[in-house]
PDB file of C-alpha atoms in Angstrom:
ATOM      1  CA  LYS A 205      21.927   4.538  18.819  1.00  0.00           C
ATOM      2  CA  GLN A 206      18.661   5.581  20.429  1.00  0.00           C
ATOM      3  CA  GLN A 207      15.445   4.296  18.874  1.00  0.00           C
ATOM      4  CA  ASN A 208      12.660   6.754  18.181  1.00  0.00           C
ATOM      5  CA  LYS A 209       9.395   6.096  19.992  1.00  0.00           C
ATOM      6  CA  HIS A 210       6.228   6.850  18.034  1.00  0.00           C
ATOM      7  CA  HIS A 211       2.893   7.417  19.700  1.00  0.00           C
ATOM      8  CA  CYS A 212      -0.531   7.946  18.200  1.00  0.00           C
ATOM      9  CA  ASN A 213      -4.107   7.734  19.390  1.00  0.00           C
ATOM     10  CA  THR A 214      -5.533   4.514  17.940  1.00  0.00           C
ATOM     11  CA  ASN A 215      -8.801   4.389  19.888  1.00  0.00           C
ATOM     12  CA  ASN A 216     -11.144   4.833  16.906  1.00  0.00           C
ATOM     13  CA  LEU A 217      -9.121   3.162  14.137  1.00  0.00           C
ATOM     14  CA  PRO A 218      -9.960  -0.254  12.649  1.00  0.00           C
ATOM     15  CA  VAL A 219      -7.637  -3.024  13.856  1.00  0.00           C
ATOM     16  CA  VAL A 220      -6.071  -3.442  10.388  1.00  0.00           C
ATOM     17  CA  VAL A 221      -5.139   0.245  10.305  1.00  0.00           C
ATOM     18  CA  VAL A 222      -3.658   0.005  13.802  1.00  0.00           C
ATOM     19  CA  LEU A 223      -1.603  -3.033  12.765  1.00  0.00           C
ATOM     20  CA  LEU A 224      -0.335  -1.253   9.664  1.00  0.00           C
ATOM     21  CA  LEU A 225       0.587   1.808  11.732  1.00  0.00           C
ATOM     22  CA  LEU A 226       2.478  -0.340  14.226  1.00  0.00           C
ATOM     23  CA  MET A 227       4.367  -2.129  11.439  1.00  0.00           C
ATOM     24  CA  MET A 228       5.272   1.169   9.771  1.00  0.00           C
ATOM     25  CA  MET A 229       6.513   2.635  13.069  1.00  0.00           C
ATOM     26  CA  LYS A 230       9.097  -0.143  13.350  1.00  0.00           C
ATOM     27  CA  GLN A 231      10.737   0.978  10.112  1.00  0.00           C
ATOM     28  CA  VAL A 232      13.724   3.327  10.273  1.00  0.00           C
ATOM     29  CA  ARG A 233      12.586   6.916   9.861  1.00  0.00           C
ATOM     30  CA  GLU A 234      15.885   8.790   9.638  1.00  0.00           C
ATOM     31  CA  SER A 235      17.033  10.514   6.465  1.00  0.00           C
ATOM     32  CA  THR A 236      20.630  10.431   5.278  1.00  0.00           C
ATOM     33  CA  TYR A 237      20.145  13.910   3.801  1.00  0.00           C
ATOM     34  CA  PRO A 238      20.617  17.059   5.892  1.00  0.00           C
ATOM     35  CA  MET A 239      17.588  19.260   6.592  1.00  0.00           C
ATOM     36  CA  VAL A 240      17.500  22.550   4.686  1.00  0.00           C
ATOM     37  CA  SER A 241      15.407  25.597   5.428  1.00  0.00           C
ATOM     38  CA  PHE A 242      12.323  26.394   3.388  1.00  0.00           C
ATOM     39  CA  GLU A 243      14.005  29.520   2.014  1.00  0.00           C
ATOM     40  CA  ASP A 244      17.056  27.535   0.825  1.00  0.00           C
ATOM     41  CA  ALA A 245      14.859  24.855  -0.733  1.00  0.00           C
ATOM     42  CA  LEU A 246      12.739  27.456  -2.542  1.00  0.00           C
ATOM     43  CA  SER A 247      15.836  29.241  -3.792  1.00  0.00           C
ATOM     44  CA  THR A 248      17.259  25.972  -5.164  1.00  0.00           C
ATOM     45  CA  VAL A 249      14.029  25.124  -6.956  1.00  0.00           C
ATOM     46  CA  LEU A 250      13.684  28.605  -8.480  1.00  0.00           C
ATOM     47  CA  THR A 251      17.296  28.699  -9.720  1.00  0.00           C
ATOM     48  CA  GLN A 252      16.998  25.251 -11.308  1.00  0.00           C
ATOM     49  CA  THR A 253      13.711  25.785 -13.136  1.00  0.00           C
ATOM     50  CA  THR A 254      12.588  27.881 -16.044  1.00  0.00           C
ATOM     51  CA  THR A 255       9.230  29.314 -16.998  1.00  0.00           C
ATOM     52  CA  PRO A 256       7.145  26.515 -18.520  1.00  0.00           C
ATOM     53  CA  PRO A 257       6.445  26.838 -22.237  1.00  0.00           C
ATOM     54  CA  GLN A 258       3.020  27.956 -23.415  1.00  0.00           C
ATOM     55  CA  PRO A 259       0.589  25.099 -24.119  1.00  0.00           C
ATOM     56  CA  GLU A 260       0.421  23.822 -27.694  1.00  0.00           C
ATOM     57  CA  LEU A 261      -2.166  21.639 -29.368  1.00  0.00           C
ATOM     58  CA  LYS A 262      -0.450  18.613 -30.960  1.00  0.00           C
ATOM     59  CA  ALA A 263      -1.581  15.422 -32.641  1.00  0.00           C
ATOM     60  CA  ILE A 264      -1.098  12.378 -30.423  1.00  0.00           C
ATOM     61  CA  ASP A 265       1.610  10.928 -32.696  1.00  0.00           C
ATOM     62  CA  ALA A 266       3.578  14.190 -32.395  1.00  0.00           C
ATOM     63  CA  ALA A 267       3.292  14.357 -28.604  1.00  0.00           C
ATOM     64  CA  LEU A 268       6.066  11.880 -27.714  1.00  0.00           C
ATOM     65  CA  GLY A 269       8.306  13.442 -25.063  1.00  0.00           C
ATOM     66  CA  GLN A 270       5.809  16.217 -24.272  1.00  0.00           C
ATOM     67  CA  PHE A 271       3.841  16.738 -21.066  1.00  0.00           C
ATOM     68  CA  LEU A 272       0.227  17.675 -20.463  1.00  0.00           C
ATOM     69  CA  ALA A 273      -0.712  21.277 -19.732  1.00  0.00           C
ATOM     70  CA  GLU A 274      -3.837  20.239 -17.826  1.00  0.00           C
ATOM     71  CA  ASP A 275      -5.380  17.179 -16.223  1.00  0.00           C
ATOM     72  CA  VAL A 276      -7.124  14.555 -18.326  1.00  0.00           C
ATOM     73  CA  ILE A 277     -10.232  13.203 -16.624  1.00  0.00           C
ATOM     74  CA  ALA A 278     -11.723   9.854 -17.592  1.00  0.00           C
ATOM     75  CA  ALA A 279     -15.414   9.836 -18.483  1.00  0.00           C
ATOM     76  CA  ASP A 280     -15.832   6.575 -16.532  1.00  0.00           C
ATOM     77  CA  PRO A 281     -13.881   5.139 -13.599  1.00  0.00           C
ATOM     78  CA  LEU A 282     -11.152   2.772 -14.724  1.00  0.00           C
ATOM     79  CA  PRO A 283     -11.062   0.080 -13.675  1.00  0.00           C
ATOM     80  CA  ALA A 284     -14.787  -0.108 -13.089  1.00  0.00           C
ATOM     81  CA  PHE A 285     -14.298  -2.136  -9.905  1.00  0.00           C
ATOM     82  CA  PRO A 286     -12.318  -1.810  -6.664  1.00  0.00           C
ATOM     83  CA  ALA A 287      -8.858  -3.144  -7.558  1.00  0.00           C
ATOM     84  CA  SER A 288      -5.884  -4.046  -5.418  1.00  0.00           C
ATOM     85  CA  ILE A 289      -2.882  -1.748  -5.824  1.00  0.00           C
ATOM     86  CA  MET A 290      -0.494  -4.357  -4.401  1.00  0.00           C
ATOM     87  CA  ASP A 291       0.101  -8.073  -3.996  1.00  0.00           C
ATOM     88  CA  GLY A 292      -1.236  -9.136  -0.631  1.00  0.00           C
ATOM     89  CA  TYR A 293      -4.202 -10.518   1.224  1.00  0.00           C
ATOM     90  CA  ALA A 294      -7.751  -9.228   0.909  1.00  0.00           C
ATOM     91  CA  VAL A 295      -9.229  -9.111   4.403  1.00  0.00           C
ATOM     92  CA  ARG A 296     -12.311  -8.142   6.349  1.00  0.00           C
ATOM     93  CA  SER A 297     -11.045  -5.455   8.741  1.00  0.00           C
ATOM     94  CA  GLN A 298     -13.791  -6.267  11.239  1.00  0.00           C
ATOM     95  CA  ASP A 299     -12.119  -9.695  11.742  1.00  0.00           C
ATOM     96  CA  GLY A 300      -9.183  -7.953  13.426  1.00  0.00           C
ATOM     97  CA  ALA A 301      -5.655  -9.242  13.789  1.00  0.00           C
ATOM     98  CA  GLY A 302      -4.837 -12.930  13.867  1.00  0.00           C
ATOM     99  CA  VAL A 303      -3.894 -15.995  11.890  1.00  0.00           C
ATOM    100  CA  PHE A 304      -6.420 -16.794   9.170  1.00  0.00           C
ATOM    101  CA  PRO A 305      -6.634 -19.464   6.486  1.00  0.00           C
ATOM    102  CA  VAL A 306      -6.058 -18.371   2.900  1.00  0.00           C
ATOM    103  CA  ALA A 307      -9.373 -19.522   1.478  1.00  0.00           C
ATOM    104  CA  ARG A 308      -8.978 -18.433  -2.143  1.00  0.00           C
ATOM    105  CA  SER A 309      -6.834 -16.406  -4.493  1.00  0.00           C
ATOM    106  CA  VAL A 310      -7.653 -13.799  -7.118  1.00  0.00           C
ATOM    107  CA  ILE A 311      -5.445 -12.703 -10.001  1.00  0.00           C
ATOM    108  CA  ALA A 312      -5.769  -9.717 -12.312  1.00  0.00           C
ATOM    109  CA  GLY A 313      -8.197 -10.301 -15.158  1.00  0.00           C
ATOM    110  CA  VAL A 314     -10.311 -12.857 -13.307  1.00  0.00           C
ATOM    111  CA  ASP A 315     -13.599 -11.744 -11.729  1.00  0.00           C
ATOM    112  CA  PRO A 316     -13.946 -13.166  -8.193  1.00  0.00           C
ATOM    113  CA  ASP A 317     -17.190 -15.125  -8.075  1.00  0.00           C
ATOM    114  CA  PHE A 318     -17.285 -15.503  -4.304  1.00  0.00           C
ATOM    115  CA  GLU A 319     -17.712 -13.450  -1.153  1.00  0.00           C
ATOM    116  CA  LEU A 320     -14.985 -13.419   1.494  1.00  0.00           C
ATOM    117  CA  GLN A 321     -16.395 -15.001   4.644  1.00  0.00           C
ATOM    118  CA  PRO A 322     -15.640 -14.046   8.259  1.00  0.00           C
ATOM    119  CA  GLY A 323     -12.367 -15.495   9.509  1.00  0.00           C
ATOM    120  CA  GLU A 324     -10.731 -16.045   6.127  1.00  0.00           C
ATOM    121  CA  VAL A 325      -8.437 -14.109   3.800  1.00  0.00           C
ATOM    122  CA  CYS A 326      -7.837 -14.196   0.069  1.00  0.00           C
ATOM    123  CA  TYR A 327      -4.464 -13.907  -1.685  1.00  0.00           C
ATOM    124  CA  ILE A 328      -4.727 -11.126  -4.284  1.00  0.00           C
ATOM    125  CA  THR A 329      -2.385  -9.831  -6.982  1.00  0.00           C
ATOM    126  CA  THR A 330      -1.855  -6.254  -8.121  1.00  0.00           C
ATOM    127  CA  GLY A 331      -4.715  -5.116 -10.352  1.00  0.00           C
ATOM    128  CA  ALA A 332      -7.077  -7.901  -9.312  1.00  0.00           C
ATOM    129  CA  ALA A 333     -10.655  -7.142  -8.330  1.00  0.00           C
ATOM    130  CA  VAL A 334     -11.140  -7.087  -4.557  1.00  0.00           C
ATOM    131  CA  PRO A 335     -13.707  -9.790  -3.699  1.00  0.00           C
ATOM    132  CA  LYS A 336     -17.033  -8.943  -2.100  1.00  0.00           C
ATOM    133  CA  GLY A 337     -16.838  -8.933   1.681  1.00  0.00           C
ATOM    134  CA  ALA A 338     -13.238  -7.651   1.758  1.00  0.00           C
ATOM    135  CA  ASP A 339     -12.617  -4.022   2.675  1.00  0.00           C
ATOM    136  CA  ALA A 340      -8.829  -3.873   2.851  1.00  0.00           C
ATOM    137  CA  VAL A 341      -5.681  -5.421   1.387  1.00  0.00           C
ATOM    138  CA  ILE A 342      -2.623  -6.119   3.542  1.00  0.00           C
ATOM    139  CA  GLN A 343       0.664  -5.852   1.624  1.00  0.00           C
ATOM    140  CA  VAL A 344       2.247  -9.305   1.345  1.00  0.00           C
ATOM    141  CA  GLU A 345       5.583  -7.992   2.699  1.00  0.00           C
ATOM    142  CA  LEU A 346       3.834  -7.004   5.940  1.00  0.00           C
ATOM    143  CA  THR A 347       2.599 -10.537   6.628  1.00  0.00           C
ATOM    144  CA  GLU A 348       4.148 -13.767   7.889  1.00  0.00           C
ATOM    145  CA  ASP A 349       3.499 -17.302   6.717  1.00  0.00           C
ATOM    146  CA  ALA A 350       1.946 -19.005   9.748  1.00  0.00           C
ATOM    147  CA  THR A 351       2.737 -22.454   8.328  1.00  0.00           C
ATOM    148  CA  ASP A 352       6.461 -21.622   8.637  1.00  0.00           C
ATOM    149  CA  ASN A 353       5.956 -20.790  12.326  1.00  0.00           C
ATOM    150  CA  ASP A 354       3.936 -23.999  12.870  1.00  0.00           C
ATOM    151  CA  GLN A 355       6.673 -26.107  11.240  1.00  0.00           C
ATOM    152  CA  GLN A 356       9.380 -24.415  13.319  1.00  0.00           C
ATOM    153  CA  GLN A 357       7.408 -25.025  16.532  1.00  0.00           C
ATOM    154  CA  GLN A 358       6.899 -28.687  15.613  1.00  0.00           C
ATOM    155  CA  GLN A 359      10.623 -29.124  14.925  1.00  0.00           C
ATOM    156  CA  GLN A 360      11.510 -27.494  18.260  1.00  0.00           C
ATOM    157  CA  GLN A 361       9.150 -29.829  20.133  1.00  0.00           C
ATOM    158  CA  GLN A 362      10.797 -32.952  18.634  1.00  0.00           C
TER     159      GLN A 362
END
């Protein structure tokens, strides 16, 4: 089976973005579903759908199972702070790629009272406030535990 080669211009992207792109390119990108034409797809959608009902005004306790007719916009941003949308490591993208010590950790509901310093990362859970100094979060599944590699190297040297 021939592997697909992916190319993109990464000259002006931050190192973290380049690393994420490279990791994503290694993932399999083939679908098990056959490609259909736009016309066939449109025809399928139109034959399987009906005209939406006219909007109705209902009390909230009578709205179970219903859907909104228009967007609801919050008066204030929620949460009121930059929050992580995944478990991972808060990083400073200007530090670039490398092995960094995990200096701290932040969990949802706890306000980080520190600033991430150059050359360190912070473990962060979904929903947690991103600490000052960090400008990106790397998904935990896209990282490796460097202590595992160190232990393996030490065992191989013995």
